[in-house]
Coordinates of C-alpha atoms in Angstrom, one line a residue:
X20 CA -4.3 8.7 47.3
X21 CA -3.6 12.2 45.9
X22 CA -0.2 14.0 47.2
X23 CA -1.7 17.9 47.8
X24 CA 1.9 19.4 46.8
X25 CA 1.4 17.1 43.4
X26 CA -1.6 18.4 42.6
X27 CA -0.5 22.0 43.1
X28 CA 2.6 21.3 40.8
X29 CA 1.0 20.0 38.3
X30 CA -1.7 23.3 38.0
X31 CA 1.9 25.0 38.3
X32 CA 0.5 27.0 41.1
X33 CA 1.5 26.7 45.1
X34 CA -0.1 25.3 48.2
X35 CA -1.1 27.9 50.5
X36 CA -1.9 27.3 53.9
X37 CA 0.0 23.7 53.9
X38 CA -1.1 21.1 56.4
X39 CA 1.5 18.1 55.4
X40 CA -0.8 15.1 57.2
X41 CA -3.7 15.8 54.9
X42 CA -4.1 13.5 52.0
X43 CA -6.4 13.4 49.1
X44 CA -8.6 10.4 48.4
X45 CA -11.0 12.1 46.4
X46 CA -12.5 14.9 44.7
X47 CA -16.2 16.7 45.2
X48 CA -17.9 19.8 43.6
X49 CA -20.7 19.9 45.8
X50 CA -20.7 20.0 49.8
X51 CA -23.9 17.4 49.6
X52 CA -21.8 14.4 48.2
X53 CA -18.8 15.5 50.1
X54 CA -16.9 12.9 52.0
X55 CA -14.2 12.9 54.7
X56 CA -10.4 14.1 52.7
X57 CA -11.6 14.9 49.5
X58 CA -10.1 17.8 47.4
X59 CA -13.4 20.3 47.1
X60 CA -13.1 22.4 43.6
X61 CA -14.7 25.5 44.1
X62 CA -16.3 25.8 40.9
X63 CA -18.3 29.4 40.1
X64 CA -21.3 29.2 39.0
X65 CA -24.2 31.2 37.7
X66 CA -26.9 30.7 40.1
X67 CA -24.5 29.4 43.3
X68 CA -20.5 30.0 43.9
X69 CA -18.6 27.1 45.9
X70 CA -16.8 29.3 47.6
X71 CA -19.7 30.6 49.4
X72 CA -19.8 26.7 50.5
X73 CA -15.7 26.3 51.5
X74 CA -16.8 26.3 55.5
X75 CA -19.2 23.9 55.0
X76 CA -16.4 21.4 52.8
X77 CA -13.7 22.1 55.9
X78 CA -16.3 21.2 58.4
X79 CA -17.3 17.8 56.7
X80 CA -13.7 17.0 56.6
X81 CA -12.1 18.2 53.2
X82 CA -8.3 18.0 52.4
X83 CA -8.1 20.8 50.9
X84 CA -9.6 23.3 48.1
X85 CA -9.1 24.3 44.2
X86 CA -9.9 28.0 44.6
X87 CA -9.7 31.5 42.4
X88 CA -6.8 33.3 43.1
X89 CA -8.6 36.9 43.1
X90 CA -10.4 34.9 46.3
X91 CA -7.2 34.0 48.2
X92 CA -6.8 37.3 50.4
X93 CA -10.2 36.5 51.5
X94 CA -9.8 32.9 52.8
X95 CA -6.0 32.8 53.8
X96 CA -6.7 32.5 57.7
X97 CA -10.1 32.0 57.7
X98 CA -12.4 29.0 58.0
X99 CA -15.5 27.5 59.3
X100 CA -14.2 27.2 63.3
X101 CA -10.5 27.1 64.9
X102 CA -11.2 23.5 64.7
X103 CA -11.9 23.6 61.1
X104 CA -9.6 26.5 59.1
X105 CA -9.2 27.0 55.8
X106 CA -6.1 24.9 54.7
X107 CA -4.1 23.6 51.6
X108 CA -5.5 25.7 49.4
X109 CA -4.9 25.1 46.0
X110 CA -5.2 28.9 43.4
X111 CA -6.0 28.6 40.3
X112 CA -7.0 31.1 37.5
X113 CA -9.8 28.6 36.6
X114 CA -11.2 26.2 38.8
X115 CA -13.0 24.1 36.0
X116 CA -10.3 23.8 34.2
X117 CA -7.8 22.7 36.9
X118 CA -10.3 19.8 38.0
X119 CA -10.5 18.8 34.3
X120 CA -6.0 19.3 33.8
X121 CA -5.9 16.8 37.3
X122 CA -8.3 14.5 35.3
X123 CA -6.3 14.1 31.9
X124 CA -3.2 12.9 34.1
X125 CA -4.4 11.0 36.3
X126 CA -5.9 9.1 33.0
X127 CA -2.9 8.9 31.9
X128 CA -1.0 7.2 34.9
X129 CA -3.4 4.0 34.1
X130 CA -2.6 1.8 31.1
X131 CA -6.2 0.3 31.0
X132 CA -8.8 0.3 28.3
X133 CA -11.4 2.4 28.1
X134 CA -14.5 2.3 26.2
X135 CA -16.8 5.4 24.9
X136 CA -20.3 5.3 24.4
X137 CA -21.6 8.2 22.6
X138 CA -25.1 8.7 20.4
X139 CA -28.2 11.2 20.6
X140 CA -30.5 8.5 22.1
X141 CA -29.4 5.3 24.6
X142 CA -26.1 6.2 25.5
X143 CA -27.1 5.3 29.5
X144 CA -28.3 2.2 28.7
X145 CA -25.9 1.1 26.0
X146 CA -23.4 2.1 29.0
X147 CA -24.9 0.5 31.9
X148 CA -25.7 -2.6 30.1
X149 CA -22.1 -2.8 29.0
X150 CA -20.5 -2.2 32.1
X151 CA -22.8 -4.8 33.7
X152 CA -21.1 -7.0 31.2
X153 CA -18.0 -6.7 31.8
X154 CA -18.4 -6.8 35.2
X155 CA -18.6 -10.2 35.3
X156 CA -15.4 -10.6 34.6
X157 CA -13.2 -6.8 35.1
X158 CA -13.6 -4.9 37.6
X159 CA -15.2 -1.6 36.1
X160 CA -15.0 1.9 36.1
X161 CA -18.1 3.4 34.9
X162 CA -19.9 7.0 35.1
X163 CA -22.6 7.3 37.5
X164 CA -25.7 7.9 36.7
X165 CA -25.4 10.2 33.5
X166 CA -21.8 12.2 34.5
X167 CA -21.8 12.5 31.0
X168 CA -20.0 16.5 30.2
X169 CA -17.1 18.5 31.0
X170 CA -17.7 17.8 34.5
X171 CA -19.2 14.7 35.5
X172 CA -16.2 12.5 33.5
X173 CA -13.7 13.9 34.9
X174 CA -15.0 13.5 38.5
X175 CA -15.6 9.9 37.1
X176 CA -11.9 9.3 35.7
X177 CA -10.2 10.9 39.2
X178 CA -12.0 7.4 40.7
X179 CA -9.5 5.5 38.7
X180 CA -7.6 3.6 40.9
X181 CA -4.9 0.2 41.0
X182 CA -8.1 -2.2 40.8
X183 CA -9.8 -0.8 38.0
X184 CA -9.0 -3.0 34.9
X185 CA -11.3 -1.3 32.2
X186 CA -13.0 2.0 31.9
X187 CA -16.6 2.5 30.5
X188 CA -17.7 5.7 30.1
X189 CA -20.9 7.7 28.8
X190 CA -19.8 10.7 26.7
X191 CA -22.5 13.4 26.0
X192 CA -22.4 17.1 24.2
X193 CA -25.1 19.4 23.3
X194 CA -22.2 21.7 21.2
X195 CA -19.8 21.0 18.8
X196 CA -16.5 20.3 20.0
X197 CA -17.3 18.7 23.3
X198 CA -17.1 15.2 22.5
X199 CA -13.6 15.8 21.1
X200 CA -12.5 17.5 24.3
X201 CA -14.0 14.6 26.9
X202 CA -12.8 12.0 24.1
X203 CA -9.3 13.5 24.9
X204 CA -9.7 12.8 28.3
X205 CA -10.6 9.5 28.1
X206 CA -8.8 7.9 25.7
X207 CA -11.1 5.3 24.5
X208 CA -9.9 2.1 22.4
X209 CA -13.5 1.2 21.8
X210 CA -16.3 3.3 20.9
X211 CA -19.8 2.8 20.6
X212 CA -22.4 5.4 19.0
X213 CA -25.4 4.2 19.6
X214 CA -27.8 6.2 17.1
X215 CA -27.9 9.8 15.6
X216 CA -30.9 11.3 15.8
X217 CA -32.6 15.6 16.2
X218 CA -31.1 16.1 19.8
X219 CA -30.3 19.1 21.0
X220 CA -30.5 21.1 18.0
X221 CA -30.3 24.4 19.9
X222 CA -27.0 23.9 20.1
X223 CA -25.9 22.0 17.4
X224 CA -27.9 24.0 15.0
X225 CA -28.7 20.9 12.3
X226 CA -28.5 16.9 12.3
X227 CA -25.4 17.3 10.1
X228 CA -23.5 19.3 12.7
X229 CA -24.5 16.7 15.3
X230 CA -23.2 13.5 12.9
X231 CA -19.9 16.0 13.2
X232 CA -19.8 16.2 16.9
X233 CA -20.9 12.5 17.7
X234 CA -18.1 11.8 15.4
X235 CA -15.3 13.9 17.5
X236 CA -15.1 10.6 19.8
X237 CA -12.5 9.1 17.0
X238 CA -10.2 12.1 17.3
X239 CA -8.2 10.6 20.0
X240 CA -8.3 6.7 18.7
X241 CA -6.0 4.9 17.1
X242 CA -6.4 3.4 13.2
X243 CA -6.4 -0.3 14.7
X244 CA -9.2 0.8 17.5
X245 CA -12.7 -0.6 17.0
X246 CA -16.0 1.7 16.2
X247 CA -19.4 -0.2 17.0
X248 CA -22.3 1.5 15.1
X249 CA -26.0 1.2 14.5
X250 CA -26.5 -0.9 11.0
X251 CA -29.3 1.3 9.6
X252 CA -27.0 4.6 9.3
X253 CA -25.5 5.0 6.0
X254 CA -24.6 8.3 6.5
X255 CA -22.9 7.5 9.8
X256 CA -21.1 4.9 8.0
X257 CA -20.0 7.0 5.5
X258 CA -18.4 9.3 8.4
X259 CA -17.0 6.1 10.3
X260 CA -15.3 4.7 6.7
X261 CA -12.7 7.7 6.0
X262 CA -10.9 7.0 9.9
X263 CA -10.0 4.0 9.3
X264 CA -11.5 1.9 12.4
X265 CA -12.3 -1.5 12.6
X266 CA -15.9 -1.1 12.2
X267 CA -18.8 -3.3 13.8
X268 CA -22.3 -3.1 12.7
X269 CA -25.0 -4.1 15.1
X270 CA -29.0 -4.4 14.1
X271 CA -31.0 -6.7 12.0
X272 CA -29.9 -6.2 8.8
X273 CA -27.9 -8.4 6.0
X274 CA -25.0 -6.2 6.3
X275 CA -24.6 -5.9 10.2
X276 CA -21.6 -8.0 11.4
X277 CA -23.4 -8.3 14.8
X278 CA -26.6 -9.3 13.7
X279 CA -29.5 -9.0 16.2
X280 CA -32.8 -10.8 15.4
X281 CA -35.7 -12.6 17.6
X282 CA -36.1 -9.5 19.5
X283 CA -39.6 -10.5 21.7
X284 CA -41.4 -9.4 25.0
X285 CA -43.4 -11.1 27.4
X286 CA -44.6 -10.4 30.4
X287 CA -42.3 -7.7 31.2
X288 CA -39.3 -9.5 29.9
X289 CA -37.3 -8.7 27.1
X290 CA -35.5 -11.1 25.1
X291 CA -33.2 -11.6 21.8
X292 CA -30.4 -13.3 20.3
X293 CA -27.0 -12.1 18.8
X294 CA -24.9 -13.2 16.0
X295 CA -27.7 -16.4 15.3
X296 CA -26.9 -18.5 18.0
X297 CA -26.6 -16.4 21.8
X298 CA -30.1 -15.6 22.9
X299 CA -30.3 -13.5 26.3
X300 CA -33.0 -11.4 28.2
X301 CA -33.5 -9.0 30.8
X302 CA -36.6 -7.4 32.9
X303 CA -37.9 -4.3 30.8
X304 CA -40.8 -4.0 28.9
X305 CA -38.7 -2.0 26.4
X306 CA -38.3 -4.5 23.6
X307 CA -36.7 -1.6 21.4
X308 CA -33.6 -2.2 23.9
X309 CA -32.4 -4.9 22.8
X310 CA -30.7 -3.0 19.8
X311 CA -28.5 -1.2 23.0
X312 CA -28.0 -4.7 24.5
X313 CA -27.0 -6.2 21.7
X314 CA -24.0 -3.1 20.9
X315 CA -23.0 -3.7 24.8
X316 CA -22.6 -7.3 23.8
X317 CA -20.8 -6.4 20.6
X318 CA -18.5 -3.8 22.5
X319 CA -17.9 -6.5 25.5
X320 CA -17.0 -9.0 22.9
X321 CA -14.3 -6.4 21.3
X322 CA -12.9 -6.0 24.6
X323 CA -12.2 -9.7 25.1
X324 CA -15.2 -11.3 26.6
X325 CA -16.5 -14.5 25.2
X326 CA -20.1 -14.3 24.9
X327 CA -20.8 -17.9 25.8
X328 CA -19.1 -17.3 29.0
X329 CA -22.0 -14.6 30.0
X330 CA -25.1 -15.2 31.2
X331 CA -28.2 -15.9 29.4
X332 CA -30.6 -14.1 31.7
X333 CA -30.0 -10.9 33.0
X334 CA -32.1 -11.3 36.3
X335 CA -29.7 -9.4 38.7
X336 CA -29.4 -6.0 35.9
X337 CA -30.9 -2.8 37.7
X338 CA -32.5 -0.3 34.6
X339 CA -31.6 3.0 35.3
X340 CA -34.4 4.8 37.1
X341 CA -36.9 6.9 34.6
X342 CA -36.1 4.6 32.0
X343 CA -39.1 3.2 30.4
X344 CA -38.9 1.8 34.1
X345 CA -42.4 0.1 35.5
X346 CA -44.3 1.6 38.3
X347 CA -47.1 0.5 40.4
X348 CA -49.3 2.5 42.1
X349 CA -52.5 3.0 43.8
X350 CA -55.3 -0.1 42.8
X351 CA -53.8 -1.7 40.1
X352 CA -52.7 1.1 38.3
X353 CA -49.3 1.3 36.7
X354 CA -46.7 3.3 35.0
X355 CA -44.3 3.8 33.1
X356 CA -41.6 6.2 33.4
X357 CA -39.5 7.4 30.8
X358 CA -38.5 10.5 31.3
X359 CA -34.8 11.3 30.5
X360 CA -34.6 11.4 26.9
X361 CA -37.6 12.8 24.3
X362 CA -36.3 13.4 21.0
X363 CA -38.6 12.9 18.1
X364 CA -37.0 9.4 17.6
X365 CA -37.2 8.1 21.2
X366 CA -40.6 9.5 21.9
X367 CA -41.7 7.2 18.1
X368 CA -39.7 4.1 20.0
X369 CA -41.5 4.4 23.2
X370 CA -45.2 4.8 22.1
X371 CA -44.8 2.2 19.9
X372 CA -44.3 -0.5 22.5
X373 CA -46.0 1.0 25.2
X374 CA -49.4 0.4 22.3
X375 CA -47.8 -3.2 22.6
X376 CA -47.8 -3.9 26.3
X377 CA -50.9 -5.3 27.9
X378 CA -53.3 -3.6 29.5
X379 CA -56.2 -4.2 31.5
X380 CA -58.3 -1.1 31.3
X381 CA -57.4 2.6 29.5
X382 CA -53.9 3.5 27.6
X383 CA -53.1 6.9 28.6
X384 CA -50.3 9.3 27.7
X385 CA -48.4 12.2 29.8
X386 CA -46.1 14.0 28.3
X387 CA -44.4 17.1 28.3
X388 CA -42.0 19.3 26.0
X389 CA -39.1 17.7 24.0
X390 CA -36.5 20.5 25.2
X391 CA -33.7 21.9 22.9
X392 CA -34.7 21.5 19.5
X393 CA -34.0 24.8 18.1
X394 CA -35.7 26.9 15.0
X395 CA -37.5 23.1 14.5
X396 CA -39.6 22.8 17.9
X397 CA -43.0 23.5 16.6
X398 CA -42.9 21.3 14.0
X399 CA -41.1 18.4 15.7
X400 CA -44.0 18.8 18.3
X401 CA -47.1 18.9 15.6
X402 CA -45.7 15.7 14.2
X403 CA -45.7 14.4 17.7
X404 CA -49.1 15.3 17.4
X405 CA -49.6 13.0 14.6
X406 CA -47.5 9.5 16.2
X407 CA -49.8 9.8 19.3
X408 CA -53.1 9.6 17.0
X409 CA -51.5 6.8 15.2
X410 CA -51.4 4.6 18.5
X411 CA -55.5 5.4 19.2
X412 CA -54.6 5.8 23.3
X413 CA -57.8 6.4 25.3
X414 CA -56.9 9.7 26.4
X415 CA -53.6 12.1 26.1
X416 CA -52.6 14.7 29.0
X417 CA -49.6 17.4 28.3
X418 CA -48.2 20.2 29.7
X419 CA -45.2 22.9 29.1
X420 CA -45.0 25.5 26.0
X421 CA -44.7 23.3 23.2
X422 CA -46.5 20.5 24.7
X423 CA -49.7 22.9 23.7
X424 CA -49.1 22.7 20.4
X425 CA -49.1 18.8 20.1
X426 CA -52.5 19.5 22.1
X427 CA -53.9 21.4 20.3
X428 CA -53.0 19.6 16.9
X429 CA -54.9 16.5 18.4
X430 CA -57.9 18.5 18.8
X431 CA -58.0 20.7 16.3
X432 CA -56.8 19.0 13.2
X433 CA -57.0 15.1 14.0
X434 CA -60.3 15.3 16.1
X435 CA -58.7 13.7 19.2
X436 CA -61.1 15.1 21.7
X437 CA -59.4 13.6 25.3
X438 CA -56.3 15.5 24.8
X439 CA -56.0 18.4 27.0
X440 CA -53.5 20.6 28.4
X441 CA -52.0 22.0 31.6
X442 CA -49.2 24.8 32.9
X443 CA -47.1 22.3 34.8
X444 CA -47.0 18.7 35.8
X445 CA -49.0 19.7 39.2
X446 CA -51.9 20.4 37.4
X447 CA -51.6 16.9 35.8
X448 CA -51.8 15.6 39.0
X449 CA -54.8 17.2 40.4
X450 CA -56.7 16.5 37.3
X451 CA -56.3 12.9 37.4
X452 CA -57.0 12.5 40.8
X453 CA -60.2 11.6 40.7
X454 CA -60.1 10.3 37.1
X455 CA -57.8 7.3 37.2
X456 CA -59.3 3.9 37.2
X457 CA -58.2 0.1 38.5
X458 CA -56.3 -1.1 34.9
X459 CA -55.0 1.9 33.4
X460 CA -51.6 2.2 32.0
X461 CA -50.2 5.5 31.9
X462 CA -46.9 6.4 29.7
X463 CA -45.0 9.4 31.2
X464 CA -42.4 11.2 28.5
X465 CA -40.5 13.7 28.7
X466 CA -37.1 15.3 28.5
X467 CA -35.4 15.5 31.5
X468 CA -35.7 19.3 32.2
X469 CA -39.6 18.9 32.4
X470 CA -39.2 17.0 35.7
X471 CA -41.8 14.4 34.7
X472 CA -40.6 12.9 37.8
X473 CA -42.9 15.3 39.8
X474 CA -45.9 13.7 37.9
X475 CA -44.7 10.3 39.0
X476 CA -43.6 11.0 42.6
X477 CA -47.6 13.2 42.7
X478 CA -48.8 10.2 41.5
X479 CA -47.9 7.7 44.4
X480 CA -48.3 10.1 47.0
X481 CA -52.0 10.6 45.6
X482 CA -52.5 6.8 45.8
X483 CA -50.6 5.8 48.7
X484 CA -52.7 3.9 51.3
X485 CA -55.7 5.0 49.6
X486 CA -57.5 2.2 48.0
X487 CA -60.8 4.3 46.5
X488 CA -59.0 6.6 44.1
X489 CA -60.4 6.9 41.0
X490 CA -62.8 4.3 41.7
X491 CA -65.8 6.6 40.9
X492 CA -64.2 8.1 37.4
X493 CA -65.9 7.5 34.0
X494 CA -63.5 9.1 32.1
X495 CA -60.3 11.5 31.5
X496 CA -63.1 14.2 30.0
X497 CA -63.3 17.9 31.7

């Protein structure tokens, strides 16, 4: 637990409205996740302010709040009820960065190890794989989901607690400088970066700058911490040799000191072996895994684990949801989902070995736009263009801004007829309602701001309890 007057002296600022019984046992941004004696920062925003939401935090229980001072005369003797005033709050001159100053210490108070993952593609899975790991053995502290920026790990370190006896976090940046700054917070002994690849460009500008920022994670390590990297990144390398880490290569290659190889899938299991002589496997049809796997098991094994102590078959590890994760809907129709990350490199990985998995009637492709690659969009999306051909899928749906260019590349230059394109993922929907057939395997790609989830979630509700969809369609034509 938190002590509120702590807190307050340690963002050198006072507690107003004291109510000495309340405790803090956690810490919330947002009223939805809020649970009973949590300290609710009330960060501004652009589109909502939380202190617009500070009755409902008091009224679901909330110690306390981080709050603006310019807002103070407004709240001092206010609140949601009599039952439920406003007390113990906390003024600051910036909320964000008082949540993120309470972070760094409370890191600090907890001589553990943490681990970093970092990378433009597969940091999630790289991290959840890893902290499924060590789990058999630590107990771990892990971000959820993807709380991944200048807010989401330092939510995740404030859960750091007596128990906790390693720390796995996922660190992500679209600008230079952030890594460096969440790398500061957490400290890590380990890092893993997982590959460098055009992500984000808007904001980092060019792949160089981005092989600079992904790079800002050994800023805050010592010379005898350990790096794991990718084995088919010279240039990477080259950035990794001048800190002088102990460095780990993982991948298939002669020179990878954490070789990888026998990388197979069957049946909706994915299997490999490490280091010529541990083989292991878990349930995803995404054999191009197994490179994250095998740096989880190269980053466990640096943090102490034995790999013949861990299990062989992964059965009981959840994917993270929209993760090249398997769907079935409707009358034997499936899909896959992969809709979190769509950079030119992941988008190559994933029709690659969705062309691979077996498929009882037509191979079909949704996609949308790969978000937030700068001056290079258009082109980056006409080459897309160019990998989808290459695969020969029986028909290729896309919608969003740059999604008609890829369209209209297929059709125009490469004589792909059954491509076509829509406004927004609703539209996908309604056209393939009465198109979709028993057998077909539909890929769904996106990055996550084109909410390809609506296209899945349409998708089910459109087949739900009704067994005669699409039985009457001869094609995906107009």
């Amino acid at each position: 637990m938190f002590s509120l007057h702590e807190i307050a002296g340690l963002l050198h600022t006072s507690l107003e409205c004291p109510d000495s019984k309340r405790m803090v046992t956690g810490f919330s941004i947002d009223t939805r996740t809020l649970q009973k004696n949590d300290l609710f920062v009330a960060l501004p925003g652009e589109k909502t302010d939380g202190h617009a939401f500070l009755k409902t935090a008091f009224a679901q229980g909330a110690s306390g709040a981080v709050v603006l001072k310019k807002m103070l005369p407004e709240l001092a003797g206010k609140g949601s009820s009599p039952q439920a005033p406003f007390i113990n709050l906390i003024p600051v001159s910036n909320c964000e960065e008082a949540l993120q100053r309470i972070a760094q210490v409370h890191r600090l108070e907890y001589f553990i190890p943490a681990i970093g993952v970092t990378g433009s593609v597969g940091k999630t899975t790289t991290k959840e794989f890893l902290a499924y790991l060590l789990g058999k053995r630590f107990c771990v502290l892990s971000n959820r989901g993807n709380f991944n920026n200048h807010l989401g790990l330092p939510l995740t370190l404030l859960r750091l607690n007596s128990g906790h006896e390693v720390c796995v976090c996922e660190l992500g940046a679209n600008h230079a400088g952030e890594i460096d700054f969440l790398s500061g917070l957490l400290r890590p002994q380990i890092a893993v970066i997982t590959r460098i690849a055009p992500c984000h460009l808007k904001g980092f500008g060019s792949l160089e700058n981005i092989y600079r920022a992904k790079t800002e994670i050994f800023n805050h390590m010592t010379k005898d911490a350990t790096v794991i990297l990718p084995d088919d990144d010279p240039d990477l390398l080259q950035c990794t040799r001048s800190k002088k880490l102990n460095i780990i290569r993982v991948g298939e290659s002669r020179g990878a000191e954490f070789c990888l190889d026998s990388v197979k899938h069957l049946e909706g299991v994915t299997s490999f072996r490490v280091k010529k002589k541990y083989r292991f496997s878990f349930f995803s049809p995404a054999s191009f895994l197994a490179r994250n796997a095998a740096m989880a098991l190269a980053a466990a094994e640096a943090a102490g684990l034995s790999l013949a102590d861990l299990p062989s078959q992964w059965d009981d590890y959840q994917m993270p949801q929209g993760r090249f994760e398997e769907r079935k809907i409707g009358q034997d129709v499936r899909l896959i989902w992969d809709g979190f990350n769509a950079s030119p490199a992941a988008f190559r990985s994933a029709l690659e070995v969705f062309g691979q998995i077996r498929c009882a009637g037509r191979r079909g492709v949704i996609f949308a736009d790969m978000l937030e690659l700068g001056d290079e969009e258009t082109r980056y999306h006409r080459e897309l263009a160019h990998d989808l051909n290459q695969n020969k899928f029986d028909f290729i749906l896309g919608y969003g801004q740059n999604a008609k260019t890829t369209v209209e590349t297929l059709k125009n230059e490469l004589a792909f007829e059954n491509a076509h394109h829509f406004e927004q993922a609703e539209d996908v929907v309604s056209y393939l309602k009465d198109r979709i057939r028993p057998g077909d395997l539909l890929l769904l790609k996106a990055s996550r701001g084109m909410r390809m989830e609506k296209v899945a979630e349409g998708l089910e509700r459109l087949t739900a309890g009704n067994t005669s969809v699409g039985q009457g369609a001869d094609s995906c034509h107009h």
